Amino acid sequence: MREATVQSFAKINLDLRVLYKRPDQFHELRTVFQTISLADRIHIQVEPARRTKLTLGGNLDIPDNLILRAAEAVLKAARVRAAVHFELDKRIPMGAGLGGGSSNAAAILLALPVLAGAAIPFEKLIQIGTALGSDVPFFLYGGTALGIGRGTELYPLPSVPARSGLLIAPAIHVSTADAYRDLGRTTLTSPVADVDTVTFQLFVSALCDPAAGRDWESLSANDFEGAVFRRHPALLAIKRRLGSTGARPALMTGSGSAVFGLFDSRNLVQQAARELAGTLPAGAKAVRMTLLTQRAYRNRWRNQLAGHLSPVTIWPPRSRYLKS
């Protein structure tokens, strides 16, 4: 039996624009993804078998879990039969815009080929990830990345410095379908598309070139905020409280419900957490986190698969069990 325990990291959106609804019924997006230190944990056990058997346990029962779908796709692509058991320790809040399910799927795409002694080209992993969900391919890259189209067309950006932050996860589940419907981007021609495109370009330019003196934090925006805050006013109150502690930016991630704030030091994060204590809605959790650069993200992956990896340092991680 080969086994490993891996972390499956969450993401935030440093900026998110929804331009219009496409003919394929998906929405045209412009976003910047960022991995963060908050993570689920997945223990994986793999044994050769005549017939493939996939089982999943854990602290939360999730119907149609992407872990099993990702595992099935990996073994099929690798032409490998195995008995694989997953144990999920779910720590990323669900329905909060943090990409927990997508991150779980990507974790299996990265880890299972290594443990199963298979080599799957990165392009094939991206293809499998895209079929599983729009956010999955990003987690195969990590760090900071520009996403366009459905969010699956990705362009890695220079990593944002590893700033500390505070993530507020309220006990509110935001329906992504409701968020898109309330936003009202229902046609190919949207009056806000041109404006959003220009302001997004300014944001990315400032993010990638700090020396130019532009402040990306003040340009950061999430188009879902207006629609989601009208349906859930408590989230607007959380954002305002977080902003009052000095967070720059204070922003909702994805279609909600989590709101994050970034600070220049861990001391400021601790101070903000103290100021917010007792002021948040019932059930809301404040979680300290840091931004993960692409280098840090990939190093963590190599460390948690150590012992199973080829000595060749490449991405995605390569199995030491591959037959020459």
PDB file of C-alpha atoms in Angstrom:
ATOM      1  CA  MET A   1       0.000   0.000   0.000  1.00  0.00           C
ATOM      2  CA  ARG A   2       1.162   3.519  -0.814  1.00  0.00           C
ATOM      3  CA  GLU A   3      -0.280   6.398   1.148  1.00  0.00           C
ATOM      4  CA  ALA A   4       0.082  10.120   1.728  1.00  0.00           C
ATOM      5  CA  THR A   5      -1.737  12.933   3.472  1.00  0.00           C
ATOM      6  CA  VAL A   6      -2.035  16.045   1.317  1.00  0.00           C
ATOM      7  CA  GLN A   7      -3.352  19.535   1.890  1.00  0.00           C
ATOM      8  CA  SER A   8      -5.916  20.872  -0.553  1.00  0.00           C
ATOM      9  CA  PHE A   9      -5.580  24.658  -0.479  1.00  0.00           C
ATOM     10  CA  ALA A  10      -8.358  27.237  -0.843  1.00  0.00           C
ATOM     11  CA  LYS A  11      -8.373  30.249  -3.166  1.00  0.00           C
ATOM     12  CA  ILE A  12      -9.625  33.789  -3.120  1.00  0.00           C
ATOM     13  CA  ASN A  13     -10.393  36.122  -6.028  1.00  0.00           C
ATOM     14  CA  LEU A  14      -8.350  39.297  -5.856  1.00  0.00           C
ATOM     15  CA  ASP A  15     -10.664  40.687  -8.545  1.00  0.00           C
ATOM     16  CA  LEU A  16     -13.704  39.290 -10.350  1.00  0.00           C
ATOM     17  CA  ARG A  17     -15.687  40.760 -13.258  1.00  0.00           C
ATOM     18  CA  VAL A  18     -18.706  39.171 -14.928  1.00  0.00           C
ATOM     19  CA  LEU A  19     -19.062  40.599 -18.441  1.00  0.00           C
ATOM     20  CA  TYR A  20     -21.971  38.824 -20.175  1.00  0.00           C
ATOM     21  CA  LYS A  21     -23.670  35.484 -20.786  1.00  0.00           C
ATOM     22  CA  ARG A  22     -22.120  33.479 -23.593  1.00  0.00           C
ATOM     23  CA  PRO A  23     -23.925  31.367 -26.225  1.00  0.00           C
ATOM     24  CA  ASP A  24     -22.840  28.217 -24.335  1.00  0.00           C
ATOM     25  CA  GLN A  25     -24.775  29.565 -21.294  1.00  0.00           C
ATOM     26  CA  PHE A  26     -21.607  30.095 -19.243  1.00  0.00           C
ATOM     27  CA  HIS A  27     -20.633  33.643 -18.298  1.00  0.00           C
ATOM     28  CA  GLU A  28     -17.598  35.450 -19.672  1.00  0.00           C
ATOM     29  CA  LEU A  29     -15.346  36.211 -16.720  1.00  0.00           C
ATOM     30  CA  ARG A  30     -12.232  38.182 -15.934  1.00  0.00           C
ATOM     31  CA  THR A  31     -10.633  37.259 -12.625  1.00  0.00           C
ATOM     32  CA  VAL A  32      -7.383  36.937 -10.716  1.00  0.00           C
ATOM     33  CA  PHE A  33      -7.130  33.795  -8.593  1.00  0.00           C
ATOM     34  CA  GLN A  34      -4.871  33.528  -5.549  1.00  0.00           C
ATOM     35  CA  THR A  35      -4.074  30.450  -3.452  1.00  0.00           C
ATOM     36  CA  ILE A  36      -4.170  30.826   0.341  1.00  0.00           C
ATOM     37  CA  SER A  37      -2.968  28.752   3.280  1.00  0.00           C
ATOM     38  CA  LEU A  38      -6.421  27.573   4.460  1.00  0.00           C
ATOM     39  CA  ALA A  39      -6.692  23.925   3.435  1.00  0.00           C
ATOM     40  CA  ASP A  40      -8.622  20.675   3.657  1.00  0.00           C
ATOM     41  CA  ARG A  41      -6.651  17.507   4.384  1.00  0.00           C
ATOM     42  CA  ILE A  42      -7.019  14.317   2.359  1.00  0.00           C
ATOM     43  CA  HIS A  43      -5.437  11.007   3.330  1.00  0.00           C
ATOM     44  CA  ILE A  44      -4.991   8.713   0.325  1.00  0.00           C
ATOM     45  CA  GLN A  45      -4.312   4.969   0.356  1.00  0.00           C
ATOM     46  CA  VAL A  46      -3.614   3.157  -2.916  1.00  0.00           C
ATOM     47  CA  GLU A  47      -3.279  -0.598  -3.518  1.00  0.00           C
ATOM     48  CA  PRO A  48      -3.050  -2.490  -6.827  1.00  0.00           C
ATOM     49  CA  ALA A  49      -6.237  -4.419  -7.555  1.00  0.00           C
ATOM     50  CA  ARG A  50      -7.825  -6.483 -10.308  1.00  0.00           C
ATOM     51  CA  ARG A  51     -10.850  -4.190 -10.250  1.00  0.00           C
ATOM     52  CA  THR A  52     -10.948  -0.518  -9.372  1.00  0.00           C
ATOM     53  CA  LYS A  53     -12.672   0.299  -6.103  1.00  0.00           C
ATOM     54  CA  LEU A  54     -12.965   3.874  -4.806  1.00  0.00           C
ATOM     55  CA  THR A  55     -14.155   4.703  -1.285  1.00  0.00           C
ATOM     56  CA  LEU A  56     -14.416   7.965   0.614  1.00  0.00           C
ATOM     57  CA  GLY A  57     -14.806   8.718   4.304  1.00  0.00           C
ATOM     58  CA  GLY A  58     -14.490  11.873   6.326  1.00  0.00           C
ATOM     59  CA  ASN A  59     -16.025  14.413   8.611  1.00  0.00           C
ATOM     60  CA  LEU A  60     -18.637  15.594   6.091  1.00  0.00           C
ATOM     61  CA  ASP A  61     -20.925  13.759   3.695  1.00  0.00           C
ATOM     62  CA  ILE A  62     -20.861  15.548   0.318  1.00  0.00           C
ATOM     63  CA  PRO A  63     -23.128  14.123  -2.416  1.00  0.00           C
ATOM     64  CA  ASP A  64     -21.452  13.558  -5.808  1.00  0.00           C
ATOM     65  CA  ASN A  65     -18.062  14.394  -4.302  1.00  0.00           C
ATOM     66  CA  LEU A  66     -15.524  15.607  -6.855  1.00  0.00           C
ATOM     67  CA  ILE A  67     -12.811  13.544  -5.173  1.00  0.00           C
ATOM     68  CA  LEU A  68     -14.280  10.297  -6.469  1.00  0.00           C
ATOM     69  CA  ARG A  69     -14.995  11.726  -9.916  1.00  0.00           C
ATOM     70  CA  ALA A  70     -11.417  13.001 -10.186  1.00  0.00           C
ATOM     71  CA  ALA A  71      -9.996   9.667  -9.046  1.00  0.00           C
ATOM     72  CA  GLU A  72     -12.060   7.744 -11.579  1.00  0.00           C
ATOM     73  CA  ALA A  73     -10.861  10.059 -14.363  1.00  0.00           C
ATOM     74  CA  VAL A  74      -7.207   9.733 -13.299  1.00  0.00           C
ATOM     75  CA  LEU A  75      -7.217   5.926 -13.191  1.00  0.00           C
ATOM     76  CA  LYS A  76      -9.013   5.763 -16.517  1.00  0.00           C
ATOM     77  CA  ALA A  77      -6.503   8.117 -18.157  1.00  0.00           C
ATOM     78  CA  ALA A  78      -3.595   6.167 -16.648  1.00  0.00           C
ATOM     79  CA  ARG A  79      -5.109   2.775 -17.523  1.00  0.00           C
ATOM     80  CA  VAL A  80      -4.535   1.650 -13.962  1.00  0.00           C
ATOM     81  CA  ARG A  81      -6.760  -0.480 -11.711  1.00  0.00           C
ATOM     82  CA  ALA A  82      -6.482   0.104  -7.982  1.00  0.00           C
ATOM     83  CA  ALA A  83      -8.310   0.079  -4.668  1.00  0.00           C
ATOM     84  CA  VAL A  84      -8.166   3.641  -3.416  1.00  0.00           C
ATOM     85  CA  HIS A  85      -9.507   4.981  -0.135  1.00  0.00           C
ATOM     86  CA  PHE A  86      -9.778   8.696   0.648  1.00  0.00           C
ATOM     87  CA  GLU A  87     -10.340  10.214   4.072  1.00  0.00           C
ATOM     88  CA  LEU A  88     -11.374  13.873   3.891  1.00  0.00           C
ATOM     89  CA  ASP A  89     -10.915  16.311   6.764  1.00  0.00           C
ATOM     90  CA  LYS A  90     -13.025  19.224   5.532  1.00  0.00           C
ATOM     91  CA  ARG A  91     -11.846  22.605   6.825  1.00  0.00           C
ATOM     92  CA  ILE A  92     -12.642  24.938   3.922  1.00  0.00           C
ATOM     93  CA  PRO A  93     -16.217  26.249   4.378  1.00  0.00           C
ATOM     94  CA  MET A  94     -18.609  25.132   1.656  1.00  0.00           C
ATOM     95  CA  GLY A  95     -20.659  27.584  -0.391  1.00  0.00           C
ATOM     96  CA  ALA A  96     -18.278  30.389   0.502  1.00  0.00           C
ATOM     97  CA  GLY A  97     -16.517  31.098  -2.813  1.00  0.00           C
ATOM     98  CA  LEU A  98     -13.240  29.510  -1.657  1.00  0.00           C
ATOM     99  CA  GLY A  99     -13.109  26.708  -4.234  1.00  0.00           C
ATOM    100  CA  GLY A 100     -12.893  23.873  -1.717  1.00  0.00           C
ATOM    101  CA  GLY A 101     -14.504  21.216  -3.907  1.00  0.00           C
ATOM    102  CA  SER A 102     -12.445  22.233  -6.922  1.00  0.00           C
ATOM    103  CA  SER A 103      -9.283  22.213  -4.838  1.00  0.00           C
ATOM    104  CA  ASN A 104     -10.097  18.688  -3.597  1.00  0.00           C
ATOM    105  CA  ALA A 105     -10.465  17.511  -7.198  1.00  0.00           C
ATOM    106  CA  ALA A 106      -7.172  19.108  -8.249  1.00  0.00           C
ATOM    107  CA  ALA A 107      -5.428  17.551  -5.251  1.00  0.00           C
ATOM    108  CA  ILE A 108      -6.431  14.115  -6.510  1.00  0.00           C
ATOM    109  CA  LEU A 109      -5.259  14.977 -10.034  1.00  0.00           C
ATOM    110  CA  LEU A 110      -1.836  15.875  -8.615  1.00  0.00           C
ATOM    111  CA  ALA A 111      -1.420  13.192  -5.948  1.00  0.00           C
ATOM    112  CA  LEU A 112      -3.051  10.044  -7.311  1.00  0.00           C
ATOM    113  CA  PRO A 113      -0.825   9.636 -10.400  1.00  0.00           C
ATOM    114  CA  VAL A 114       2.218   9.874  -8.123  1.00  0.00           C
ATOM    115  CA  LEU A 115       0.947   7.201  -5.723  1.00  0.00           C
ATOM    116  CA  ALA A 116      -0.332   4.976  -8.535  1.00  0.00           C
ATOM    117  CA  GLY A 117       2.964   5.142 -10.432  1.00  0.00           C
ATOM    118  CA  ALA A 118       1.396   6.794 -13.470  1.00  0.00           C
ATOM    119  CA  ALA A 119       2.494   9.617 -15.750  1.00  0.00           C
ATOM    120  CA  ILE A 120      -0.291  11.839 -17.054  1.00  0.00           C
ATOM    121  CA  PRO A 121       0.738  14.852 -19.181  1.00  0.00           C
ATOM    122  CA  PHE A 122      -0.062  18.214 -17.636  1.00  0.00           C
ATOM    123  CA  GLU A 123      -2.233  19.085 -20.630  1.00  0.00           C
ATOM    124  CA  LYS A 124      -4.357  15.992 -19.957  1.00  0.00           C
ATOM    125  CA  LEU A 125      -4.706  16.926 -16.284  1.00  0.00           C
ATOM    126  CA  ILE A 126      -5.915  20.370 -17.345  1.00  0.00           C
ATOM    127  CA  GLN A 127      -8.435  18.757 -19.697  1.00  0.00           C
ATOM    128  CA  ILE A 128      -9.736  16.474 -16.934  1.00  0.00           C
ATOM    129  CA  GLY A 129      -9.888  19.382 -14.492  1.00  0.00           C
ATOM    130  CA  THR A 130     -11.850  21.562 -16.894  1.00  0.00           C
ATOM    131  CA  ALA A 131     -14.451  18.803 -17.285  1.00  0.00           C
ATOM    132  CA  LEU A 132     -14.787  18.549 -13.502  1.00  0.00           C
ATOM    133  CA  GLY A 133     -15.288  22.257 -12.809  1.00  0.00           C
ATOM    134  CA  SER A 134     -14.299  25.743 -13.917  1.00  0.00           C
ATOM    135  CA  ASP A 135     -12.032  26.422 -10.910  1.00  0.00           C
ATOM    136  CA  VAL A 136     -10.208  23.079 -10.949  1.00  0.00           C
ATOM    137  CA  PRO A 137      -7.476  23.950 -13.502  1.00  0.00           C
ATOM    138  CA  PHE A 138      -6.304  26.911 -11.418  1.00  0.00           C
ATOM    139  CA  PHE A 139      -5.382  24.623  -8.534  1.00  0.00           C
ATOM    140  CA  LEU A 140      -3.093  22.695 -10.877  1.00  0.00           C
ATOM    141  CA  TYR A 141      -1.030  25.898 -11.180  1.00  0.00           C
ATOM    142  CA  GLY A 142      -1.281  27.662  -7.804  1.00  0.00           C
ATOM    143  CA  GLY A 143      -0.013  31.100  -6.857  1.00  0.00           C
ATOM    144  CA  THR A 144      -1.493  34.075  -8.698  1.00  0.00           C
ATOM    145  CA  ALA A 145      -3.158  33.588 -12.083  1.00  0.00           C
ATOM    146  CA  LEU A 146      -5.320  35.485 -14.538  1.00  0.00           C
ATOM    147  CA  GLY A 147      -8.463  33.605 -15.537  1.00  0.00           C
ATOM    148  CA  ILE A 148     -10.644  34.496 -18.520  1.00  0.00           C
ATOM    149  CA  GLY A 149     -13.553  32.889 -20.345  1.00  0.00           C
ATOM    150  CA  ARG A 150     -15.155  30.493 -17.863  1.00  0.00           C
ATOM    151  CA  GLY A 151     -12.086  30.999 -15.701  1.00  0.00           C
ATOM    152  CA  THR A 152     -10.422  27.930 -17.216  1.00  0.00           C
ATOM    153  CA  GLU A 153      -8.174  29.856 -19.612  1.00  0.00           C
ATOM    154  CA  LEU A 154      -5.315  30.635 -17.265  1.00  0.00           C
ATOM    155  CA  TYR A 155      -2.204  32.791 -17.416  1.00  0.00           C
ATOM    156  CA  PRO A 156       0.142  32.685 -14.406  1.00  0.00           C
ATOM    157  CA  LEU A 157       1.027  36.146 -13.121  1.00  0.00           C
ATOM    158  CA  PRO A 158       3.977  37.304 -11.017  1.00  0.00           C
ATOM    159  CA  SER A 159       3.200  36.081  -7.515  1.00  0.00           C
ATOM    160  CA  VAL A 160       1.685  38.591  -5.137  1.00  0.00           C
ATOM    161  CA  PRO A 161       3.867  38.909  -2.011  1.00  0.00           C
ATOM    162  CA  ALA A 162       2.870  36.493   0.764  1.00  0.00           C
ATOM    163  CA  ARG A 163       0.796  38.946   2.772  1.00  0.00           C
ATOM    164  CA  SER A 164      -1.186  37.954   5.841  1.00  0.00           C
ATOM    165  CA  GLY A 165      -4.936  38.167   5.932  1.00  0.00           C
ATOM    166  CA  LEU A 166      -8.147  37.507   7.775  1.00  0.00           C
ATOM    167  CA  LEU A 167     -10.920  35.460   6.239  1.00  0.00           C
ATOM    168  CA  ILE A 168     -14.466  35.837   7.573  1.00  0.00           C
ATOM    169  CA  ALA A 169     -16.620  32.799   6.810  1.00  0.00           C
ATOM    170  CA  PRO A 170     -20.212  33.490   7.854  1.00  0.00           C
ATOM    171  CA  ALA A 171     -22.792  30.771   8.360  1.00  0.00           C
ATOM    172  CA  ILE A 172     -24.463  31.828   5.099  1.00  0.00           C
ATOM    173  CA  HIS A 173     -24.608  29.646   2.005  1.00  0.00           C
ATOM    174  CA  VAL A 174     -24.734  31.744  -1.159  1.00  0.00           C
ATOM    175  CA  SER A 175     -26.262  30.028  -4.185  1.00  0.00           C
ATOM    176  CA  THR A 176     -24.031  30.627  -7.200  1.00  0.00           C
ATOM    177  CA  ALA A 177     -27.049  30.259  -9.501  1.00  0.00           C
ATOM    178  CA  ASP A 178     -28.934  32.929  -7.514  1.00  0.00           C
ATOM    179  CA  ALA A 179     -25.882  35.205  -7.591  1.00  0.00           C
ATOM    180  CA  TYR A 180     -25.636  35.029 -11.383  1.00  0.00           C
ATOM    181  CA  ARG A 181     -29.390  35.479 -11.794  1.00  0.00           C
ATOM    182  CA  ASP A 182     -29.487  38.497  -9.451  1.00  0.00           C
ATOM    183  CA  LEU A 183     -26.506  40.026 -11.243  1.00  0.00           C
ATOM    184  CA  GLY A 184     -28.556  40.108 -14.425  1.00  0.00           C
ATOM    185  CA  ARG A 185     -25.821  39.558 -17.035  1.00  0.00           C
ATOM    186  CA  THR A 186     -28.204  37.626 -19.281  1.00  0.00           C
ATOM    187  CA  THR A 187     -27.261  38.735 -22.805  1.00  0.00           C
ATOM    188  CA  LEU A 188     -24.210  38.933 -25.039  1.00  0.00           C
ATOM    189  CA  THR A 189     -24.322  42.731 -24.958  1.00  0.00           C
ATOM    190  CA  SER A 190     -23.878  44.172 -21.489  1.00  0.00           C
ATOM    191  CA  PRO A 191     -23.611  47.931 -20.886  1.00  0.00           C
ATOM    192  CA  VAL A 192     -21.058  47.315 -18.146  1.00  0.00           C
ATOM    193  CA  ALA A 193     -18.794  44.986 -20.145  1.00  0.00           C
ATOM    194  CA  ASP A 194     -16.619  47.697 -21.697  1.00  0.00           C
ATOM    195  CA  VAL A 195     -16.226  49.589 -18.421  1.00  0.00           C
ATOM    196  CA  ASP A 196     -15.459  46.393 -16.499  1.00  0.00           C
ATOM    197  CA  THR A 197     -12.867  45.350 -19.066  1.00  0.00           C
ATOM    198  CA  VAL A 198     -11.012  48.652 -18.818  1.00  0.00           C
ATOM    199  CA  THR A 199     -11.049  48.771 -15.009  1.00  0.00           C
ATOM    200  CA  PHE A 200      -9.938  45.135 -14.845  1.00  0.00           C
ATOM    201  CA  GLN A 201      -7.028  45.913 -17.164  1.00  0.00           C
ATOM    202  CA  LEU A 202      -6.005  48.766 -14.855  1.00  0.00           C
ATOM    203  CA  PHE A 203      -6.195  46.425 -11.873  1.00  0.00           C
ATOM    204  CA  VAL A 204      -4.007  43.745 -13.489  1.00  0.00           C
ATOM    205  CA  SER A 205      -1.512  46.358 -14.648  1.00  0.00           C
ATOM    206  CA  ALA A 206      -1.188  47.745 -11.111  1.00  0.00           C
ATOM    207  CA  LEU A 207      -0.955  44.248  -9.612  1.00  0.00           C
ATOM    208  CA  CYS A 208       1.854  43.203 -11.963  1.00  0.00           C
ATOM    209  CA  ASP A 209       3.863  46.420 -11.797  1.00  0.00           C
ATOM    210  CA  PRO A 210       3.999  47.770  -8.217  1.00  0.00           C
ATOM    211  CA  ALA A 211       6.903  50.027  -9.167  1.00  0.00           C
ATOM    212  CA  ALA A 212       4.557  52.059 -11.368  1.00  0.00           C
ATOM    213  CA  GLY A 213       3.038  53.528  -8.203  1.00  0.00           C
ATOM    214  CA  ARG A 214      -0.537  52.434  -8.879  1.00  0.00           C
ATOM    215  CA  ASP A 215      -2.497  51.044  -5.936  1.00  0.00           C
ATOM    216  CA  TRP A 216      -4.040  47.710  -6.957  1.00  0.00           C
ATOM    217  CA  GLU A 217      -5.911  47.417  -3.661  1.00  0.00           C
ATOM    218  CA  SER A 218      -8.071  50.445  -4.458  1.00  0.00           C
ATOM    219  CA  LEU A 219      -8.824  49.063  -7.946  1.00  0.00           C
ATOM    220  CA  SER A 220      -9.836  45.600  -6.704  1.00  0.00           C
ATOM    221  CA  ALA A 221     -13.532  44.767  -7.191  1.00  0.00           C
ATOM    222  CA  ASN A 222     -15.992  41.880  -7.293  1.00  0.00           C
ATOM    223  CA  ASP A 223     -19.048  42.313  -9.521  1.00  0.00           C
ATOM    224  CA  PHE A 224     -21.053  39.854  -7.413  1.00  0.00           C
ATOM    225  CA  GLU A 225     -20.942  42.032  -4.311  1.00  0.00           C
ATOM    226  CA  GLY A 226     -23.866  44.304  -5.188  1.00  0.00           C
ATOM    227  CA  ALA A 227     -26.237  41.452  -6.055  1.00  0.00           C
ATOM    228  CA  VAL A 228     -25.182  39.206  -3.175  1.00  0.00           C
ATOM    229  CA  PHE A 229     -25.198  42.015  -0.593  1.00  0.00           C
ATOM    230  CA  ARG A 230     -28.785  42.941  -1.543  1.00  0.00           C
ATOM    231  CA  ARG A 231     -29.860  39.373  -0.793  1.00  0.00           C
ATOM    232  CA  HIS A 232     -27.563  39.022   2.249  1.00  0.00           C
ATOM    233  CA  PRO A 233     -27.045  42.438   3.916  1.00  0.00           C
ATOM    234  CA  ALA A 234     -25.048  40.810   6.736  1.00  0.00           C
ATOM    235  CA  LEU A 235     -22.190  40.265   4.276  1.00  0.00           C
ATOM    236  CA  LEU A 236     -21.983  43.985   3.500  1.00  0.00           C
ATOM    237  CA  ALA A 237     -21.802  44.667   7.234  1.00  0.00           C
ATOM    238  CA  ILE A 238     -18.937  42.176   7.565  1.00  0.00           C
ATOM    239  CA  LYS A 239     -17.049  43.802   4.703  1.00  0.00           C
ATOM    240  CA  ARG A 240     -17.447  47.247   6.273  1.00  0.00           C
ATOM    241  CA  ARG A 241     -16.293  46.005   9.685  1.00  0.00           C
ATOM    242  CA  LEU A 242     -13.271  44.343   8.117  1.00  0.00           C
ATOM    243  CA  GLY A 243     -12.436  47.490   6.158  1.00  0.00           C
ATOM    244  CA  SER A 244     -12.688  49.574   9.338  1.00  0.00           C
ATOM    245  CA  THR A 245      -9.848  47.527  10.864  1.00  0.00           C
ATOM    246  CA  GLY A 246      -7.482  48.671   8.104  1.00  0.00           C
ATOM    247  CA  ALA A 247      -7.772  45.754   5.676  1.00  0.00           C
ATOM    248  CA  ARG A 248      -6.704  46.652   2.137  1.00  0.00           C
ATOM    249  CA  PRO A 249      -8.523  45.390   0.234  1.00  0.00           C
ATOM    250  CA  ALA A 250     -11.615  44.072   2.017  1.00  0.00           C
ATOM    251  CA  LEU A 251     -13.487  42.039  -0.579  1.00  0.00           C
ATOM    252  CA  MET A 252     -15.912  39.172  -1.030  1.00  0.00           C
ATOM    253  CA  THR A 253     -14.437  36.202  -2.852  1.00  0.00           C
ATOM    254  CA  GLY A 254     -16.156  34.382  -5.718  1.00  0.00           C
ATOM    255  CA  SER A 255     -19.936  34.570  -5.490  1.00  0.00           C
ATOM    256  CA  GLY A 256     -19.652  34.579  -1.689  1.00  0.00           C
ATOM    257  CA  SER A 257     -20.150  34.230   1.137  1.00  0.00           C
ATOM    258  CA  ALA A 258     -16.595  34.542   2.501  1.00  0.00           C
ATOM    259  CA  VAL A 259     -15.059  37.998   2.837  1.00  0.00           C
ATOM    260  CA  PHE A 260     -11.314  38.524   3.170  1.00  0.00           C
ATOM    261  CA  GLY A 261      -9.034  41.356   4.151  1.00  0.00           C
ATOM    262  CA  LEU A 262      -5.278  41.690   3.594  1.00  0.00           C
ATOM    263  CA  PHE A 263      -2.824  43.390   5.948  1.00  0.00           C
ATOM    264  CA  ASP A 264       0.839  44.330   5.884  1.00  0.00           C
ATOM    265  CA  SER A 265       1.823  42.267   8.949  1.00  0.00           C
ATOM    266  CA  ARG A 266       0.658  39.422  11.167  1.00  0.00           C
ATOM    267  CA  ASN A 267       0.440  41.844  14.088  1.00  0.00           C
ATOM    268  CA  LEU A 268      -2.167  43.872  12.192  1.00  0.00           C
ATOM    269  CA  VAL A 269      -4.099  40.670  11.468  1.00  0.00           C
ATOM    270  CA  GLN A 270      -4.111  39.794  15.165  1.00  0.00           C
ATOM    271  CA  GLN A 271      -5.235  43.311  16.046  1.00  0.00           C
ATOM    272  CA  ALA A 272      -8.071  43.149  13.500  1.00  0.00           C
ATOM    273  CA  ALA A 273      -9.167  39.750  14.851  1.00  0.00           C
ATOM    274  CA  ARG A 274      -9.362  41.249  18.359  1.00  0.00           C
ATOM    275  CA  GLU A 275     -11.379  44.230  17.110  1.00  0.00           C
ATOM    276  CA  LEU A 276     -13.836  41.979  15.292  1.00  0.00           C
ATOM    277  CA  ALA A 277     -14.264  39.520  18.171  1.00  0.00           C
ATOM    278  CA  GLY A 278     -17.852  39.620  19.375  1.00  0.00           C
ATOM    279  CA  THR A 279     -19.058  41.815  16.514  1.00  0.00           C
ATOM    280  CA  LEU A 280     -19.595  39.156  13.848  1.00  0.00           C
ATOM    281  CA  PRO A 281     -22.951  37.437  13.179  1.00  0.00           C
ATOM    282  CA  ALA A 282     -23.701  34.194  14.987  1.00  0.00           C
ATOM    283  CA  GLY A 283     -21.871  31.260  13.413  1.00  0.00           C
ATOM    284  CA  ALA A 284     -19.315  33.399  11.566  1.00  0.00           C
ATOM    285  CA  LYS A 285     -15.676  32.310  11.842  1.00  0.00           C
ATOM    286  CA  ALA A 286     -12.584  34.481  11.504  1.00  0.00           C
ATOM    287  CA  VAL A 287      -9.662  32.509  10.065  1.00  0.00           C
ATOM    288  CA  ARG A 288      -6.110  33.808   9.775  1.00  0.00           C
ATOM    289  CA  MET A 289      -4.428  32.987   6.503  1.00  0.00           C
ATOM    290  CA  THR A 290      -1.550  33.943   4.229  1.00  0.00           C
ATOM    291  CA  LEU A 291      -1.267  34.220   0.471  1.00  0.00           C
ATOM    292  CA  LEU A 292       0.683  31.358  -1.108  1.00  0.00           C
ATOM    293  CA  THR A 293       3.016  32.231  -3.953  1.00  0.00           C
ATOM    294  CA  GLN A 294       3.293  29.689  -6.742  1.00  0.00           C
ATOM    295  CA  ARG A 295       6.729  28.661  -5.469  1.00  0.00           C
ATOM    296  CA  ALA A 296       5.420  28.130  -1.922  1.00  0.00           C
ATOM    297  CA  TYR A 297       2.372  26.251  -3.223  1.00  0.00           C
ATOM    298  CA  ARG A 298       4.452  23.851  -5.295  1.00  0.00           C
ATOM    299  CA  ASN A 299       7.041  23.379  -2.551  1.00  0.00           C
ATOM    300  CA  ARG A 300       4.284  22.352  -0.160  1.00  0.00           C
ATOM    301  CA  TRP A 301       3.082  19.824  -2.693  1.00  0.00           C
ATOM    302  CA  ARG A 302       6.565  18.384  -3.118  1.00  0.00           C
ATOM    303  CA  ASN A 303       7.020  18.163   0.637  1.00  0.00           C
ATOM    304  CA  GLN A 304       3.756  16.348   1.248  1.00  0.00           C
ATOM    305  CA  LEU A 305       4.493  13.806  -1.500  1.00  0.00           C
ATOM    306  CA  ALA A 306       8.114  13.377  -0.426  1.00  0.00           C
ATOM    307  CA  GLY A 307       9.213   9.760  -0.565  1.00  0.00           C
ATOM    308  CA  HIS A 308       7.007   9.071  -3.569  1.00  0.00           C
ATOM    309  CA  LEU A 309       8.629  11.524  -5.997  1.00  0.00           C
ATOM    310  CA  SER A 310      11.226  11.180  -8.686  1.00  0.00           C
ATOM    311  CA  PRO A 311      14.424  13.143  -7.867  1.00  0.00           C
ATOM    312  CA  VAL A 312      13.744  15.202 -10.997  1.00  0.00           C
ATOM    313  CA  THR A 313      12.135  18.474  -9.893  1.00  0.00           C
ATOM    314  CA  ILE A 314       9.395  19.128 -12.421  1.00  0.00           C
ATOM    315  CA  TRP A 315       5.754  20.151 -12.378  1.00  0.00           C
ATOM    316  CA  PRO A 316       3.405  18.404 -11.977  1.00  0.00           C
ATOM    317  CA  PRO A 317       5.140  16.120  -9.450  1.00  0.00           C
ATOM    318  CA  ARG A 318       6.505  12.949 -11.041  1.00  0.00           C
ATOM    319  CA  SER A 319       6.236   9.493  -9.466  1.00  0.00           C
ATOM    320  CA  ARG A 320       9.317   7.511  -8.467  1.00  0.00           C
ATOM    321  CA  TYR A 321       7.389   4.319  -9.207  1.00  0.00           C
ATOM    322  CA  LEU A 322       7.302   4.845 -12.965  1.00  0.00           C
ATOM    323  CA  LYS A 323       8.770   1.970 -14.943  1.00  0.00           C
ATOM    324  CA  SER A 324      11.655   3.039 -17.156  1.00  0.00           C
TER     325      SER A 324
END
